[in-house]
C-alpha cells in the first residue's frame, strides 16, 4: 500500500499541522509502506522563464505522481488531494485509466471541485459546492469528499460571484483569493469593479447586493482561516478527518478480503496494520 498526497503547497514546504497529523494517522491505520507528497510547482510562481498556470503546474504534479506510481507497479494506492492539489489527482486519474484498478480509495479534502451532493458519511451537509466547478472523477464510488461548513473553496453558494472569477483565471482558486485580498475593497461598488461586474450601481438588484456581500464574506472567511480547525473537530467526538481515515481503512479492509488479505504488502511476514480508528472513542480535536 502506498499513499500519495497532492496538497496545496506542492510538497515543497512542511505540511500544515492538521494535514500532517491526518497523514501520519492514515499511514499507521492502513499499514501503508509510506506516504509521499507529490511534488508540483506553485501556480503563478515566477522564475526567469515562465509563470505556471494552475493547469501547467498540475501537469507537472501529474508527471511526478506517474513517476511515483511506476516505481511501485504492484502496490495498491490511496490518493489524497487537498485544496488546489485535488486537480493533480483528478487530472492523473483522467490520464491513466489503466492504473485505476490499483486505486483503493481517493480522499478529497477542501476540494474546489466538490460536487454539491457529495460529502462524507457521518458528517453534516457542509452546504454549497466547489468554487472551481464540479468534478467527480472516473471512480466516484471509491472517492470520498470531506468539507466543513463555511469552507471558502469547497462550500460556496451556487450563485457565488467568485465562481466566475475563479473560472476566468489561470491561477488556482486560493491564489485568486490571495490576489483579491491584497487590497480588498471596502465598498460594494469597489468590490463590484474588482469582480468586473458590468452593471452600474443604479441597476443593482437586491439579489446582486446579496451576492456581493456573500463574496466579501467568503474572502474574509478565507483570510481568517478559522474554518480549517473544523476539519479536526467534531460535535460527537469524531473529526471529519478521522471519519475520512476510517472510510479509507474500510476500503482497504474490503480490498484485503476480496484479494486474499495482503493489500499489496507482498506477503511480508513482519507486516502488521495499526489499530483501526474507533469513531466512538475519538476525542474532539484529534484526527
Coordinates of C-alpha atoms in Angstrom, one line a residue:
X1 CA 0.0 0.0 0.0
X2 CA 1.3 3.4 -1.0
X3 CA -0.3 6.8 0.0
X4 CA 0.3 9.7 -2.4
X5 CA -0.7 13.2 -1.3
X6 CA -1.1 16.3 -3.6
X7 CA -1.6 19.3 -1.3
X8 CA -1.9 23.0 -1.9
X9 CA 1.8 23.6 -1.1
X10 CA 3.1 21.4 -3.9
X11 CA 5.1 19.3 -1.5
X12 CA 7.9 21.8 -1.1
X13 CA 7.0 23.2 2.3
X14 CA 6.2 21.5 5.5
X15 CA 2.5 20.4 5.6
X16 CA 0.1 22.0 8.0
X17 CA -0.2 20.5 11.4
X18 CA -3.7 19.3 10.6
X19 CA -2.7 17.6 7.4
X20 CA 0.5 16.2 8.9
X21 CA -1.4 14.5 11.7
X22 CA -4.0 13.1 9.3
X23 CA -1.4 11.6 7.0
X24 CA 0.6 10.1 9.9
X25 CA -2.6 8.5 11.3
X26 CA -3.8 7.3 7.9
X27 CA -0.4 5.6 7.2
X28 CA -0.5 3.9 10.6
X29 CA -4.1 2.7 10.4
X30 CA -3.8 1.4 6.9
X31 CA -0.3 -0.1 7.4
X32 CA 1.0 1.7 4.3
X33 CA 4.6 1.2 3.4
X34 CA 5.0 5.0 3.0
X35 CA 3.1 8.3 2.5
X36 CA 4.7 10.6 -0.1
X37 CA 3.8 14.1 -1.1
X38 CA 3.6 14.8 -4.8
X39 CA 6.0 17.5 -6.0
X40 CA 4.4 20.2 -8.1
X41 CA 5.2 23.9 -8.6
X42 CA 3.1 26.6 -7.2
X43 CA 0.8 28.2 -9.8
X44 CA 1.8 31.7 -10.5
X45 CA 5.3 31.3 -9.1
X46 CA 7.7 33.3 -11.2
X47 CA 11.0 32.2 -12.5
X48 CA 13.3 33.7 -15.1
X49 CA 11.5 31.9 -17.9
X50 CA 7.8 31.5 -17.1
X51 CA 5.0 31.6 -14.7
X52 CA 3.0 28.4 -14.1
X53 CA -0.8 28.4 -14.6
X54 CA -2.8 26.1 -12.4
X55 CA -3.1 23.8 -15.4
X56 CA 0.6 23.6 -16.2
X57 CA 1.5 23.3 -12.5
X58 CA -1.0 20.4 -12.1
X59 CA 0.5 18.8 -15.2
X60 CA 3.9 18.8 -13.5
X61 CA 2.2 17.2 -10.5
X62 CA 0.7 14.5 -12.7
X63 CA 4.1 13.7 -14.1
X64 CA 5.6 13.3 -10.6
X65 CA 2.6 11.2 -9.5
X66 CA 3.1 9.0 -12.5
X67 CA 6.7 8.6 -11.6
X68 CA 5.8 7.5 -8.1
X69 CA 3.2 5.1 -9.3
X70 CA 5.7 3.5 -11.8
X71 CA 8.2 3.0 -9.0
X72 CA 5.8 0.6 -7.3
X73 CA 4.0 -1.2 -10.1
X74 CA 2.4 -3.9 -7.9
X75 CA 1.3 -1.9 -4.9
X76 CA -2.3 -0.7 -4.2
X77 CA -2.7 3.1 -4.0
X78 CA -4.5 5.6 -1.8
X79 CA -4.7 9.1 -3.3
X80 CA -5.3 12.2 -1.3
X81 CA -6.0 15.6 -2.8
X82 CA -6.0 18.8 -0.7
X83 CA -7.5 22.1 -1.8
X84 CA -5.9 23.1 -5.1
X85 CA -3.9 19.9 -5.1
X86 CA -7.1 17.9 -5.9
X87 CA -6.6 18.9 -9.5
X88 CA -3.4 16.9 -9.7
X89 CA -5.4 13.8 -8.5
X90 CA -8.3 14.4 -10.9
X91 CA -6.0 15.0 -13.9
X92 CA -3.9 11.9 -13.1
X93 CA -6.9 9.7 -12.9
X94 CA -8.3 11.0 -16.2
X95 CA -4.9 10.5 -17.9
X96 CA -4.2 7.0 -16.5
X97 CA -7.4 4.8 -16.7
X98 CA -5.1 1.8 -16.9
X99 CA -4.0 2.2 -13.3
X100 CA -7.4 2.9 -11.7
X101 CA -7.9 -0.7 -10.7
X102 CA -4.9 -0.2 -8.3
X103 CA -6.6 2.7 -6.6
X104 CA -8.2 1.5 -3.4
X105 CA -9.6 4.9 -2.3
X106 CA -9.4 8.6 -3.0
X107 CA -9.8 11.3 -0.4
X108 CA -10.6 14.9 -1.4
X109 CA -10.2 17.5 1.3
X110 CA -11.5 21.0 0.9
X111 CA -11.9 20.3 -2.8
X112 CA -12.6 23.4 -5.0
X113 CA -14.3 20.9 -7.5
X114 CA -16.6 19.3 -4.9
X115 CA -20.0 18.4 -6.3
X116 CA -22.9 19.9 -4.4
X117 CA -24.3 16.5 -3.4
X118 CA -21.0 14.9 -2.2
X119 CA -19.8 15.0 1.4
X120 CA -18.5 12.4 3.9
X121 CA -20.9 9.9 5.5
X122 CA -21.3 10.7 9.2
X123 CA -20.7 14.5 8.8
X124 CA -23.4 17.2 8.3
X125 CA -24.1 18.6 4.9
X126 CA -21.5 21.4 4.6
X127 CA -23.6 23.3 2.1
X128 CA -22.5 24.8 -1.2
X129 CA -20.1 23.3 -3.7
X130 CA -16.7 23.8 -5.1
X131 CA -15.8 27.3 -6.3
X132 CA -13.9 26.0 -9.4
X133 CA -16.7 23.9 -10.9
X134 CA -17.7 20.3 -10.5
X135 CA -15.7 17.2 -11.0
X136 CA -16.5 13.7 -9.8
X137 CA -13.6 11.8 -11.4
X138 CA -13.7 8.4 -13.1
X139 CA -14.2 6.4 -9.8
X140 CA -16.7 8.4 -7.7
X141 CA -17.7 5.1 -6.0
X142 CA -14.2 5.0 -4.4
X143 CA -13.9 8.7 -3.8
X144 CA -14.6 10.4 -0.5
X145 CA -15.1 14.1 -0.3
X146 CA -14.8 15.9 3.0
X147 CA -15.7 19.5 3.6
X148 CA -16.9 21.7 6.5
X149 CA -19.5 24.4 6.8
X150 CA -18.1 27.7 5.6
X151 CA -15.1 26.3 3.7
X152 CA -14.5 29.1 1.1
X153 CA -13.0 26.8 -1.5
X154 CA -15.3 23.7 -1.3
X155 CA -18.5 25.2 0.0
X156 CA -19.6 28.3 -1.8
X157 CA -23.2 29.0 -2.9
X158 CA -24.1 28.0 -6.5
X159 CA -24.5 31.7 -7.5
X160 CA -21.4 32.9 -5.7
X161 CA -19.8 35.7 -7.8
X162 CA -16.3 34.3 -7.0
X163 CA -17.0 31.2 -9.1
X164 CA -16.9 33.2 -12.3
X165 CA -13.8 35.0 -11.2
X166 CA -12.0 31.7 -10.4
X167 CA -13.1 30.0 -13.7
X168 CA -11.8 33.0 -15.7
X169 CA -8.4 33.0 -14.0
X170 CA -5.4 30.8 -14.9
X171 CA -4.4 30.6 -11.2
X172 CA -5.5 28.2 -8.6
X173 CA -8.6 29.3 -6.5
X174 CA -6.6 30.1 -3.4
X175 CA -4.3 32.3 -5.3
X176 CA -7.2 34.1 -6.9
X177 CA -8.4 34.8 -3.4
X178 CA -5.0 35.9 -2.3
X179 CA -4.9 38.5 -5.1
X180 CA -8.3 39.8 -4.3
X181 CA -7.3 40.1 -0.6
X182 CA -4.2 42.1 -1.4
X183 CA -6.4 45.2 -1.5
X184 CA -9.9 44.1 -0.6
X185 CA -12.3 46.9 -1.5
X186 CA -14.3 48.2 1.4
X187 CA -17.4 49.2 -0.5
X188 CA -19.8 47.3 -2.8
X189 CA -19.1 49.5 -5.9
X190 CA -15.3 48.9 -5.5
X191 CA -15.7 45.2 -5.0
X192 CA -18.0 45.0 -8.0
X193 CA -15.3 46.8 -10.0
X194 CA -12.7 44.3 -8.8
X195 CA -15.0 41.4 -9.8
X196 CA -15.6 43.1 -13.2
X197 CA -19.3 43.3 -12.9
X198 CA -20.8 45.3 -15.9
X199 CA -23.9 46.6 -14.1
X200 CA -23.9 50.1 -12.7
X201 CA -24.9 50.5 -9.0
X202 CA -28.2 52.0 -10.1
X203 CA -29.1 48.8 -11.9
X204 CA -28.2 46.5 -9.0
X205 CA -31.0 44.2 -7.7
X206 CA -31.4 43.1 -4.1
X207 CA -30.1 39.7 -5.2
X208 CA -26.9 41.2 -6.6
X209 CA -26.4 43.1 -3.4
X210 CA -26.7 39.9 -1.5
X211 CA -24.2 38.1 -3.8
X212 CA -21.7 41.0 -3.4
X213 CA -22.0 40.7 0.4
X214 CA -21.6 36.9 0.1
X215 CA -18.4 37.3 -2.0
X216 CA -16.9 39.6 0.6
X217 CA -17.8 37.2 3.4
X218 CA -16.2 34.3 1.6
X219 CA -13.0 36.2 1.1
X220 CA -13.0 37.3 4.8
X221 CA -13.5 33.7 5.9
X222 CA -10.6 32.6 3.7
X223 CA -8.4 35.3 5.2
X224 CA -9.2 34.4 8.8
X225 CA -8.7 30.6 8.2
X226 CA -10.7 29.7 11.2
X227 CA -12.7 27.2 9.2
X228 CA -9.6 25.0 8.9
X229 CA -9.9 23.9 12.6
X230 CA -13.3 22.4 11.9
X231 CA -11.6 19.6 9.9
X232 CA -10.2 18.1 13.1
X233 CA -13.1 18.7 15.5
X234 CA -16.5 17.2 15.8
X235 CA -19.5 17.5 18.0
X236 CA -19.8 13.8 18.5
X237 CA -16.0 13.3 19.2
X238 CA -15.0 12.1 15.7
X239 CA -13.5 14.8 13.5
X240 CA -14.2 14.9 9.7
X241 CA -10.6 13.9 9.0
X242 CA -10.8 10.9 11.4
X243 CA -14.0 9.9 9.6
X244 CA -12.2 10.2 6.2
X245 CA -9.4 8.0 7.5
X246 CA -11.9 5.4 8.8
X247 CA -13.7 5.4 5.4
X248 CA -10.4 4.7 3.7
X249 CA -9.5 2.0 6.2
X250 CA -12.8 0.4 5.4
X251 CA -11.9 0.4 1.7
X252 CA -8.5 -1.2 2.4
X253 CA -10.1 -3.9 4.6
X254 CA -12.7 -4.7 1.9
X255 CA -9.8 -5.0 -0.7
X256 CA -8.0 -7.3 1.7
X257 CA -11.0 -9.6 2.0
X258 CA -11.5 -9.6 -1.8
X259 CA -7.9 -10.1 -2.7
X260 CA -6.7 -12.6 -0.1
X261 CA -5.7 -10.2 2.7
X262 CA -2.3 -8.8 1.8
X263 CA -3.4 -5.4 0.2
X264 CA -0.3 -5.3 -1.8
X265 CA 2.1 -5.8 1.1
X266 CA 3.8 -8.6 -0.8
X267 CA 3.2 -11.1 2.0
X268 CA 5.7 -9.5 4.3
X269 CA 5.7 -11.7 7.4
X270 CA 6.5 -8.8 9.7
X271 CA 3.8 -6.5 8.4
X272 CA 1.1 -5.5 10.8
X273 CA -1.6 -2.8 10.5
X274 CA -2.1 -0.2 13.1
X275 CA -5.3 -0.2 15.2
X276 CA -8.3 0.8 13.3
X277 CA -9.8 4.2 14.3
X278 CA -12.8 3.8 16.6
X279 CA -15.1 6.7 15.9
X280 CA -16.9 6.5 19.2
X281 CA -13.7 6.8 21.1
X282 CA -12.1 9.6 19.2
X283 CA -11.7 12.7 21.2
X284 CA -12.8 16.0 19.8
X285 CA -10.0 18.0 18.3
X286 CA -7.9 15.0 17.3
X287 CA -7.5 13.4 13.9

